[in-house]
mmCIF file of C-alpha atoms and ligand atoms in Angstrom:
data_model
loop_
_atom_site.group_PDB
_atom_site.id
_atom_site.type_symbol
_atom_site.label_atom_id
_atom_site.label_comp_id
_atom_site.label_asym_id
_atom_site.label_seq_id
_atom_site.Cartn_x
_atom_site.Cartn_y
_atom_site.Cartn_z
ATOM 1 C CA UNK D 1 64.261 151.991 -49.565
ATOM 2 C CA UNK D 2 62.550 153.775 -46.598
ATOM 3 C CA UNK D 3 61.683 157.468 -46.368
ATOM 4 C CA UNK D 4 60.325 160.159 -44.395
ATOM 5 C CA UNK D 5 56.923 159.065 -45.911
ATOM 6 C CA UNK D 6 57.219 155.780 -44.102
ATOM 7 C CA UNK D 7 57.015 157.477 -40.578
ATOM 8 C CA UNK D 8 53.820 158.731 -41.404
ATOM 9 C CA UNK D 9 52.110 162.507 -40.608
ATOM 10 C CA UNK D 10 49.862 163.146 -37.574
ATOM 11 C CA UNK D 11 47.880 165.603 -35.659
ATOM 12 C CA UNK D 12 49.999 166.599 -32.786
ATOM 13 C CA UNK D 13 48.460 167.824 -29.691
ATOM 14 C CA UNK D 14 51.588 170.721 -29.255
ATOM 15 C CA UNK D 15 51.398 174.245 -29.454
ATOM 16 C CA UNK D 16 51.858 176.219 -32.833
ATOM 17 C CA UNK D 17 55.689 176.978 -33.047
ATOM 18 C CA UNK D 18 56.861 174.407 -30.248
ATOM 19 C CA UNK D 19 60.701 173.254 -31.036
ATOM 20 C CA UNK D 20 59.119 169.792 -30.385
ATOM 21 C CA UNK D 21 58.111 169.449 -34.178
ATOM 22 C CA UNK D 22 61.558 170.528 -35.572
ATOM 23 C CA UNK D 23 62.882 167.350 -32.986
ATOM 24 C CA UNK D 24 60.104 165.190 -34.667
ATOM 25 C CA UNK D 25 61.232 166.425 -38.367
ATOM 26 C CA UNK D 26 64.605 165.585 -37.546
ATOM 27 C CA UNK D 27 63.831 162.330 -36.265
ATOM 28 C CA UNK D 28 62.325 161.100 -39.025
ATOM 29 C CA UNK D 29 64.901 162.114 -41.526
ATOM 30 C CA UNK D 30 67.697 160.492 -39.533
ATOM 31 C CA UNK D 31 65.948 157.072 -39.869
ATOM 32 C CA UNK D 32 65.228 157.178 -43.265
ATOM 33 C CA UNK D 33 68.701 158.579 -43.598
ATOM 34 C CA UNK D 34 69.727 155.133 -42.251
ATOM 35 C CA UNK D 35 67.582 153.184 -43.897
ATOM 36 C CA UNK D 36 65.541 151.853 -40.736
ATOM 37 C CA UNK D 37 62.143 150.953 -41.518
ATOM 38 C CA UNK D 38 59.018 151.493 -38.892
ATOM 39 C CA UNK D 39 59.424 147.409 -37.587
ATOM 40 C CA UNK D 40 63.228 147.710 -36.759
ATOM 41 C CA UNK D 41 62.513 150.528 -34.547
ATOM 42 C CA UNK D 42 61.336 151.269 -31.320
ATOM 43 C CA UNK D 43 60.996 154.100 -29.435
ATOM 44 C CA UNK D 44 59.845 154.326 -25.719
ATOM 45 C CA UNK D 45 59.470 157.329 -23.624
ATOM 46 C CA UNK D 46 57.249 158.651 -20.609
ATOM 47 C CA UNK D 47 54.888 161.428 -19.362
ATOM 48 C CA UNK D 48 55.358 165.338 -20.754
ATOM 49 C CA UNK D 49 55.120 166.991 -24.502
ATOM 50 C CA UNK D 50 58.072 165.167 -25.442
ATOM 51 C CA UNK D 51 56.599 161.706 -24.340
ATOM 52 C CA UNK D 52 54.490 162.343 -26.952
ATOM 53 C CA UNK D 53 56.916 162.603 -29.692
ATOM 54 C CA UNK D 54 56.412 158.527 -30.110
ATOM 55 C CA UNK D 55 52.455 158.732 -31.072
ATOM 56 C CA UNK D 56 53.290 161.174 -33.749
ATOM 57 C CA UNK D 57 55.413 158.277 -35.501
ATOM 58 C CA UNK D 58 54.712 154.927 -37.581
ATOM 59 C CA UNK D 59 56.993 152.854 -35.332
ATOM 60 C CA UNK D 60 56.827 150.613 -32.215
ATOM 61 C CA UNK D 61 56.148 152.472 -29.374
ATOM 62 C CA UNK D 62 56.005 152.017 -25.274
ATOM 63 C CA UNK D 63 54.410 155.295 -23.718
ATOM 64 C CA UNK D 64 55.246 154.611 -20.047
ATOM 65 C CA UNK D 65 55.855 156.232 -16.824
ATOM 66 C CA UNK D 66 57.078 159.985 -15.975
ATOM 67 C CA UNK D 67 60.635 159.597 -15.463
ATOM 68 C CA UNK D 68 60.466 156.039 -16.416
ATOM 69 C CA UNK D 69 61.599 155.685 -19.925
ATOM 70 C CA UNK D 70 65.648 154.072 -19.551
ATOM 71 C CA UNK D 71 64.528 150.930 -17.544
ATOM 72 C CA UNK D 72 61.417 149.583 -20.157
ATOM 73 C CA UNK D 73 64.144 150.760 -23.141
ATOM 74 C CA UNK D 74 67.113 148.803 -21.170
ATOM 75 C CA UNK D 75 64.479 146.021 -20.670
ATOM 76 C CA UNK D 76 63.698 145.739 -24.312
ATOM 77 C CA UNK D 77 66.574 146.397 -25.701
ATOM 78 C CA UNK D 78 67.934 142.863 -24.267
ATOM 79 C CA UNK D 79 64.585 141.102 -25.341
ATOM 80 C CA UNK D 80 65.544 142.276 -28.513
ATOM 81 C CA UNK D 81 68.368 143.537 -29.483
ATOM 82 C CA UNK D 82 67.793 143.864 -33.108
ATOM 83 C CA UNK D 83 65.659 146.616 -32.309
ATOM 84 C CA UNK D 84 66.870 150.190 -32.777
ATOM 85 C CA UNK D 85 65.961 151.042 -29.729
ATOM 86 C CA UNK D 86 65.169 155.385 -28.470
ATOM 87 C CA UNK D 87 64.521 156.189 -25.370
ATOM 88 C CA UNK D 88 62.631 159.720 -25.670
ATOM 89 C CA UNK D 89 62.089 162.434 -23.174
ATOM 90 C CA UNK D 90 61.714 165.733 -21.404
ATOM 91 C CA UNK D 91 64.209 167.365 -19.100
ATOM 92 C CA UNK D 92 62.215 166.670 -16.011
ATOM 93 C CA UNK D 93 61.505 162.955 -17.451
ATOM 94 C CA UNK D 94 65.241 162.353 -17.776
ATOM 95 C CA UNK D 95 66.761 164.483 -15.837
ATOM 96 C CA UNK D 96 64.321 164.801 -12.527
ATOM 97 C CA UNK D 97 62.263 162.319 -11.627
ATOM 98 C CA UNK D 98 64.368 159.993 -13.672
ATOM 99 C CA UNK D 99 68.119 160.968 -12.771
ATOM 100 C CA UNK D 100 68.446 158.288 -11.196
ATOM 101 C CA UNK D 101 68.150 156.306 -14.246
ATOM 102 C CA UNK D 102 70.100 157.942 -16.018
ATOM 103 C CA UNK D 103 72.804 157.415 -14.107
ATOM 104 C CA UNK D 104 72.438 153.663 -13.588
ATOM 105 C CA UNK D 105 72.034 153.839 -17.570
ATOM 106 C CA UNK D 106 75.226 155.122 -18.549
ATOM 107 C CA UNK D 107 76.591 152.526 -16.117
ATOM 108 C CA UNK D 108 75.538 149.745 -17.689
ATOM 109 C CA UNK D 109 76.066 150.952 -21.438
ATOM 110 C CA UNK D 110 73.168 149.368 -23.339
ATOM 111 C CA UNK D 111 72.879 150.097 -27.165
ATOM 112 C CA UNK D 112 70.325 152.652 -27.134
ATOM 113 C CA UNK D 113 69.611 156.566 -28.151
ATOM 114 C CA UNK D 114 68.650 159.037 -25.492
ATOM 115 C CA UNK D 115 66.797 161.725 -27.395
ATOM 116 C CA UNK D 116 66.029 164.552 -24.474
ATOM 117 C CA UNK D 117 64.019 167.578 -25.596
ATOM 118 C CA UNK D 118 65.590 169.869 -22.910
ATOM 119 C CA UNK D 119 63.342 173.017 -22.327
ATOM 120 C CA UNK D 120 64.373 174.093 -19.600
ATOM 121 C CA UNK D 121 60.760 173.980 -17.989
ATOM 122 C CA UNK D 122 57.772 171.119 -17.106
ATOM 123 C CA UNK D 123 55.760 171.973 -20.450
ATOM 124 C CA UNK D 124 52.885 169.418 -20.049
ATOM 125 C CA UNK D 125 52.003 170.410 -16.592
ATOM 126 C CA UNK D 126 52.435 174.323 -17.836
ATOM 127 C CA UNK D 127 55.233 175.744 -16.637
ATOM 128 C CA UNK D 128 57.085 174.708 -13.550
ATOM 129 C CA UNK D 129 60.706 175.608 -13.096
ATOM 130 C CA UNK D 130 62.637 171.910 -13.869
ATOM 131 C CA UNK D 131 66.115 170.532 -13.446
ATOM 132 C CA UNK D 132 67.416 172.593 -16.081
ATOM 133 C CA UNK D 133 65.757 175.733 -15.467
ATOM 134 C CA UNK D 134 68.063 178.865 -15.441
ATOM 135 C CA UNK D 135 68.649 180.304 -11.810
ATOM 136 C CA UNK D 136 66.852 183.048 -11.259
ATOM 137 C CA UNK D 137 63.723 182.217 -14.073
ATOM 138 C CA UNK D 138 60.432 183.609 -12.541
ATOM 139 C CA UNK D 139 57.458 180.838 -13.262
ATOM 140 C CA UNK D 140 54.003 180.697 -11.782
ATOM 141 C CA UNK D 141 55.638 179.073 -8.962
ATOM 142 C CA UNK D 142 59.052 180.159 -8.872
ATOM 143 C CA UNK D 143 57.651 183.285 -8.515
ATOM 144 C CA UNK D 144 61.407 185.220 -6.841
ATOM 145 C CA UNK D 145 62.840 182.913 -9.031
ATOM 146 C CA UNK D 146 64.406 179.823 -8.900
ATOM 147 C CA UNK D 147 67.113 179.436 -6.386
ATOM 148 C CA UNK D 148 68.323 175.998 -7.420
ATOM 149 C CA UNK D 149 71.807 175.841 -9.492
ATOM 150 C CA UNK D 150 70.310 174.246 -13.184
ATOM 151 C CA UNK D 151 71.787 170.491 -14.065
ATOM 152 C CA UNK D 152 74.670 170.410 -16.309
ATOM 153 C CA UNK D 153 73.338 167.442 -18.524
ATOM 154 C CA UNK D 154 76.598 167.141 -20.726
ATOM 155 C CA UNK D 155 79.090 167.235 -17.515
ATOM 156 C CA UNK D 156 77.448 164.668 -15.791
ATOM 157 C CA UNK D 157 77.171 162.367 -18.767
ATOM 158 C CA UNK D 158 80.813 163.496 -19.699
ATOM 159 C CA UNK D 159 82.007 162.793 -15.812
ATOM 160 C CA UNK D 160 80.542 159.134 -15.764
ATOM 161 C CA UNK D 161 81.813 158.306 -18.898
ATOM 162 C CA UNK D 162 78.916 158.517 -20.759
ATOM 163 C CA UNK D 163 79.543 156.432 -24.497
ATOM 164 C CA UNK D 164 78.362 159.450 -26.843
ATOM 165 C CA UNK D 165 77.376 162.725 -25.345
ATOM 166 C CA UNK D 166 75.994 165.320 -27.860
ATOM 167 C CA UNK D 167 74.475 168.145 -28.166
ATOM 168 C CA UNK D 168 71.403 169.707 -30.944
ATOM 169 C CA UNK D 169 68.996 172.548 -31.345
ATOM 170 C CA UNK D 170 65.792 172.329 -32.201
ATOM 171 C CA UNK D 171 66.087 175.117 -34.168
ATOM 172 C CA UNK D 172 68.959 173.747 -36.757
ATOM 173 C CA UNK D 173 67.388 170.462 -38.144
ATOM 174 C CA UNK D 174 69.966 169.595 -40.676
ATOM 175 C CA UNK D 175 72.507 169.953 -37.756
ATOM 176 C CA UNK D 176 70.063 167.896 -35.584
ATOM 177 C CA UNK D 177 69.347 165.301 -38.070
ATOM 178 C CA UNK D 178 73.301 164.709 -38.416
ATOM 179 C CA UNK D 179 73.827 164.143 -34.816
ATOM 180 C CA UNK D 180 70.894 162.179 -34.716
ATOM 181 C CA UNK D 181 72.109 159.714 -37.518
ATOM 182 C CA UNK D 182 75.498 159.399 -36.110
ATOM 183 C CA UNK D 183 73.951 158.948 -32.006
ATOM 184 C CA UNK D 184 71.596 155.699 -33.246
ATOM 185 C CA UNK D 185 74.963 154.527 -35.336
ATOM 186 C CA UNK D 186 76.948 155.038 -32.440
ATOM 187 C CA UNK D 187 77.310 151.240 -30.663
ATOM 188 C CA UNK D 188 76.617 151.942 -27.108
ATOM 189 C CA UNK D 189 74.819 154.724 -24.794
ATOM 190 C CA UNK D 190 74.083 158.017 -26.633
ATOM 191 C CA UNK D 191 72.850 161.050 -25.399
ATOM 192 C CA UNK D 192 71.529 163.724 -27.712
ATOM 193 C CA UNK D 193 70.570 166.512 -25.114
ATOM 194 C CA UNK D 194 68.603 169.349 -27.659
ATOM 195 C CA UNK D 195 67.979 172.852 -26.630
ATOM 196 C CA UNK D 196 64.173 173.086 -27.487
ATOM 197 C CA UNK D 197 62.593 176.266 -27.056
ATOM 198 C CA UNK D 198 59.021 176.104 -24.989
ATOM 199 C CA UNK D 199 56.898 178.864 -26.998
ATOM 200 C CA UNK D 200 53.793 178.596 -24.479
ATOM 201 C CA UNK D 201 56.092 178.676 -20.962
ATOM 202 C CA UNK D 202 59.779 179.466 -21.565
ATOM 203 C CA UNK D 203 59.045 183.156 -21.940
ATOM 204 C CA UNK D 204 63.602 183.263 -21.285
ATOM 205 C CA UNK D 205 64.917 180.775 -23.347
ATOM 206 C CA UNK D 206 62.756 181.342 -26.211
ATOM 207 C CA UNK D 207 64.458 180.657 -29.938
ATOM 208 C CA UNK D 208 65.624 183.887 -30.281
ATOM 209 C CA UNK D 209 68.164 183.658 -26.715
ATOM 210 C CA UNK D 210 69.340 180.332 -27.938
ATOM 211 C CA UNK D 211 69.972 181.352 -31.799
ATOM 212 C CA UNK D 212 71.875 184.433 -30.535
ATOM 213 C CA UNK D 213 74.355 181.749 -27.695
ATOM 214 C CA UNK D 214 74.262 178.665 -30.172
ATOM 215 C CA UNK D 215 77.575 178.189 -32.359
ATOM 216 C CA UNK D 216 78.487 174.539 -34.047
ATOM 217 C CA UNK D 217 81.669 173.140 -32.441
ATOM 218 C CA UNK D 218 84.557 172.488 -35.090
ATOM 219 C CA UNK D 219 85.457 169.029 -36.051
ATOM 220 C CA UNK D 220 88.546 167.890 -34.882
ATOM 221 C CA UNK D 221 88.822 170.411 -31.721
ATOM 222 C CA UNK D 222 89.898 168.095 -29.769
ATOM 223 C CA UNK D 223 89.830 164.321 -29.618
ATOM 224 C CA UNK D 224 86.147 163.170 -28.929
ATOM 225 C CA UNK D 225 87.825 160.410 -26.707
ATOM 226 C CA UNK D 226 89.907 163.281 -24.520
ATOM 227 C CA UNK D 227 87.495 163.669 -21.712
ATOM 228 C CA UNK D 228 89.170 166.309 -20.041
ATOM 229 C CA UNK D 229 89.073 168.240 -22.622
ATOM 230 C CA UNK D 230 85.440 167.213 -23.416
ATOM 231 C CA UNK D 231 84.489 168.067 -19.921
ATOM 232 C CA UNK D 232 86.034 171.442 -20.015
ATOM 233 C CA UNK D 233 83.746 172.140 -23.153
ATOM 234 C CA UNK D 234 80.368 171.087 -21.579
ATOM 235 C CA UNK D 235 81.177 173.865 -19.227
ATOM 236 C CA UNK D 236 80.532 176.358 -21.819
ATOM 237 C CA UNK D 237 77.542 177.923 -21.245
ATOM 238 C CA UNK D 238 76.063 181.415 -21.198
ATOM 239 C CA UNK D 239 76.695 184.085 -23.729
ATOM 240 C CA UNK D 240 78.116 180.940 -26.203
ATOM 241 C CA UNK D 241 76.839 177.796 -26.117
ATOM 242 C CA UNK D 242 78.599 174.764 -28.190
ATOM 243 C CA UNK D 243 76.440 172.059 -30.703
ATOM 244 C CA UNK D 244 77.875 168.948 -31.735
ATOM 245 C CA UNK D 245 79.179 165.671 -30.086
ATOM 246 C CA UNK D 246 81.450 166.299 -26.830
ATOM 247 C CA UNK D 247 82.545 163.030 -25.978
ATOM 248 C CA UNK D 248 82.756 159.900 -27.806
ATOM 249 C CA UNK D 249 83.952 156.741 -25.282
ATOM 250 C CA UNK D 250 84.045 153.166 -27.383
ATOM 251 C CA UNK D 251 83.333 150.503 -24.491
ATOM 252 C CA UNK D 252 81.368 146.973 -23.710
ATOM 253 C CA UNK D 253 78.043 147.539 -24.443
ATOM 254 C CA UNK D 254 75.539 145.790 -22.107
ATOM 255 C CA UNK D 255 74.374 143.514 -24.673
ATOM 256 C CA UNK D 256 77.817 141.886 -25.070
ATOM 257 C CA UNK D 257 78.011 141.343 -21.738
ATOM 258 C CA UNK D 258 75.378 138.484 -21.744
ATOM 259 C CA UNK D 259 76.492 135.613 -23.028
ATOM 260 C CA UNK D 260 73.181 133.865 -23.622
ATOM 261 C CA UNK D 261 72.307 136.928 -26.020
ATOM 262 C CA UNK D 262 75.504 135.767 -27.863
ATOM 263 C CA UNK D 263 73.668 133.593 -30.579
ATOM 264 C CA UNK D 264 70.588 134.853 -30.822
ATOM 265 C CA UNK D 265 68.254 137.458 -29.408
ATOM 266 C CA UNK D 266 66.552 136.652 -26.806
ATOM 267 C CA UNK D 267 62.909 136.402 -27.966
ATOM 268 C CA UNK D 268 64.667 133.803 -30.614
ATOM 269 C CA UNK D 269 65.501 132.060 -27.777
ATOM 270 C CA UNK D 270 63.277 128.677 -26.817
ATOM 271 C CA UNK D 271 62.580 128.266 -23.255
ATOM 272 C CA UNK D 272 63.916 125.479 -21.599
ATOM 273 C CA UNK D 273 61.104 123.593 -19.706
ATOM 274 C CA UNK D 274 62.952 121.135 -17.373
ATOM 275 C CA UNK D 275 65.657 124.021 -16.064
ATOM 276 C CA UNK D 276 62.283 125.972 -15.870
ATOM 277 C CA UNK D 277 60.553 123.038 -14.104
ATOM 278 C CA UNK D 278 63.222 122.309 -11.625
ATOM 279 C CA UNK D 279 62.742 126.322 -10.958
ATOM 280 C CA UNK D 280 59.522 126.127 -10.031
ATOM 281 C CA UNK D 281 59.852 122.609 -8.037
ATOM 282 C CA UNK D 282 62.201 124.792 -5.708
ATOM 283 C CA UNK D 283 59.636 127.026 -4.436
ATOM 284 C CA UNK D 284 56.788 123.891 -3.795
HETATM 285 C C1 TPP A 1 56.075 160.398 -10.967
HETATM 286 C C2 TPP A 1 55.352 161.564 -11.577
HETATM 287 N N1 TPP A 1 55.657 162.790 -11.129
HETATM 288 C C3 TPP A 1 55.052 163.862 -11.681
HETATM 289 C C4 TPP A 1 54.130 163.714 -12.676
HETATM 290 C C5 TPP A 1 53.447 164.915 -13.270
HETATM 291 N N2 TPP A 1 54.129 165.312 -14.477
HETATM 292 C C6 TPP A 1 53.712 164.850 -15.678
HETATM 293 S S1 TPP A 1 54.594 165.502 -16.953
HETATM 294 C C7 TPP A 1 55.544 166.399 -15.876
HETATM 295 C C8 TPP A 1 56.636 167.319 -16.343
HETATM 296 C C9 TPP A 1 57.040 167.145 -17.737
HETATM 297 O O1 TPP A 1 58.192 167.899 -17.973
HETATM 298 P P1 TPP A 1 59.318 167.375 -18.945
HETATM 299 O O2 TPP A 1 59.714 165.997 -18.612
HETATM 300 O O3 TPP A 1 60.402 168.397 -18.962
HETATM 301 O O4 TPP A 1 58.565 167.299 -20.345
HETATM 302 P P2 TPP A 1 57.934 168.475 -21.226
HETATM 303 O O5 TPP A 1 56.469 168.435 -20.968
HETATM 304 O O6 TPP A 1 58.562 169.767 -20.814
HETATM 305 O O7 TPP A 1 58.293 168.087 -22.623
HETATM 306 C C10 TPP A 1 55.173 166.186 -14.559
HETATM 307 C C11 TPP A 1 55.807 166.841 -13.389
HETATM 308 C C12 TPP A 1 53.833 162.410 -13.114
HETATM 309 N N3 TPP A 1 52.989 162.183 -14.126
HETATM 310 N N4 TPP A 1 54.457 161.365 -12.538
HETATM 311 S S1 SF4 A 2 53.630 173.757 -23.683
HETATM 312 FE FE1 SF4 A 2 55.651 174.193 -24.506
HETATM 313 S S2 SF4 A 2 56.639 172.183 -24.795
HETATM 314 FE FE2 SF4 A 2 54.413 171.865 -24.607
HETATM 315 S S3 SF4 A 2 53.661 171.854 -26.725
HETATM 316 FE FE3 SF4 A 2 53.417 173.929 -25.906
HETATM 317 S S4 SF4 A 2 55.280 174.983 -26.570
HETATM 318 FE FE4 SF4 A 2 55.670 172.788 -26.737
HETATM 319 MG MG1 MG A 3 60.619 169.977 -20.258
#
């Protein structure tokens, strides 16, 4: 039997109050929830507060590049995919510098969580307006604002057809830990966006704004699998905000797609010298 226990408890390097703990807290419950222990999972993100969520946890880990996490969790993911594999990160790791990723990610569908602690702002590198940032938010140096129209995460997902698109708050962690259980049991690409208030640098979206907006969308609104309907939804935003799963899209997951990962992972695999050999003769 695992538990929370397992996960272990560390010093974390955030700031008193940060939403980033009530993400960690809800982490950890899910897994034990589902009975994963520490060696099944592995959870790789990149550069920001929430890249650090995967030091704060007794699991294997891959702290990588800012706006790098989807391509080493794709990459592992079909080394191994027995792994429970999370991909963790920050607005401006997921949804700046790695967009791009993102997109090519939902694409190709691999079996993996995307766990994105959206706060609206660049918390590491204190306080710069980010893809998600509210138009209009003053910051150090958005100082008349910022002019850009903000991302709309759950659209895009939604629009490419995106396997699971949810959404949590760090501020609910039952709620969070629910969505969290059923995203990693979900077979295929899941994105858990979650509204995380930045106490030190999000002086506008702080957990008051987003407890007064947040309401939890009834089951069996609509058909998760409707994405019209779903895509009318993630255009809710503003004095109401919806929680919950948007969009739920059962297709090939990269994995299956591969048919020498049919039989057996492929770090079960033995490497075949002579194809290997005749390989390297070709370049001699
Ligand atoms: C390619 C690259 N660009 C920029 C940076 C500098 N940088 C590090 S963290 C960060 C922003 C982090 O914001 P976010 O991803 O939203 O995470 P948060 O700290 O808010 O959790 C930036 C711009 C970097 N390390 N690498
Ligand atoms: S700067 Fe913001 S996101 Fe980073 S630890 Fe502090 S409160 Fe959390
Ligand atoms: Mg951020």
């Amino acid at each position: 039997m695992v538990s929370v226990e397992d996960y272990g408890n560390y010093e974390t390097a955030w700031c008193p109050g940060c939403g980033d703990f009530n993400i960690l807290k809800a982490l950890k419950a899910a897994l034990a929830n589902l009975g994963k222990a520490p060696s099944e999972v592995l959870i790789v993100s990149g550069i920001g507060q929430a890249g650090k969520l995967p030091q704060y946890l007794n699991c294997n880990f891959f702290n990588g590049l800012h706006g790098r996490t989807l391509p080493p969790a794709t990459a592992a993911k079909l080394a191994n995919h027995e792994l429970t594999v999370l991909a963790v990160a920050g607005d401006g790791d997921c949804y700046g510098e790695g967009g791009n990723h993102l997109i090519h990610a939902i694409r190709r569908n691999p079996d993996i969580t995307i766990l994105v602690h959206d706060n609206q702002i660049y918390g590491l590198t204190k306080g710069q307006a980010s893809p998600t940032s509210e138009r209009g938010m003053v910051s150090k140096i958005q100082r008349e604002g910022v002019f850009n129209n903000p991302l709309n995460p759950i659209a895009l997902a939604i629009s490419q057809e995106c396997s699971f698109v949810s959404r949590g708050y760090a501020g609910d962690v039952q709620h969070l830990t629910e969505l969290l259980i059923k995203a990693i049991r979900h077979r295929g690409l899941s994105l858990v966006e979650v509204l995380q208030p930045c106490v030190t640098f999000n002086k506008l979206n702080t957990f008051k704004w987003y407890s007064n907006r947040v309401y939890k969308m009834e089951d069996g609104e609509y058909p998760l699998d409707d994405r019209v309907k779903a895509f009318e939804k993630s255009l809710e935003w503003g004095d109401r905000i919806p929680l919950g799963i948007f969009y739920v899209n059962e297709r090939p997951v990269l994995e299956d797609n591969h048919e020498v990962l049919r039989d057996a992972p492929l770090i079960r695999h033995k490497p075949n010298t002579e194809k290997v050999n005749v390989l390297i003769d070709g370049f001699m």
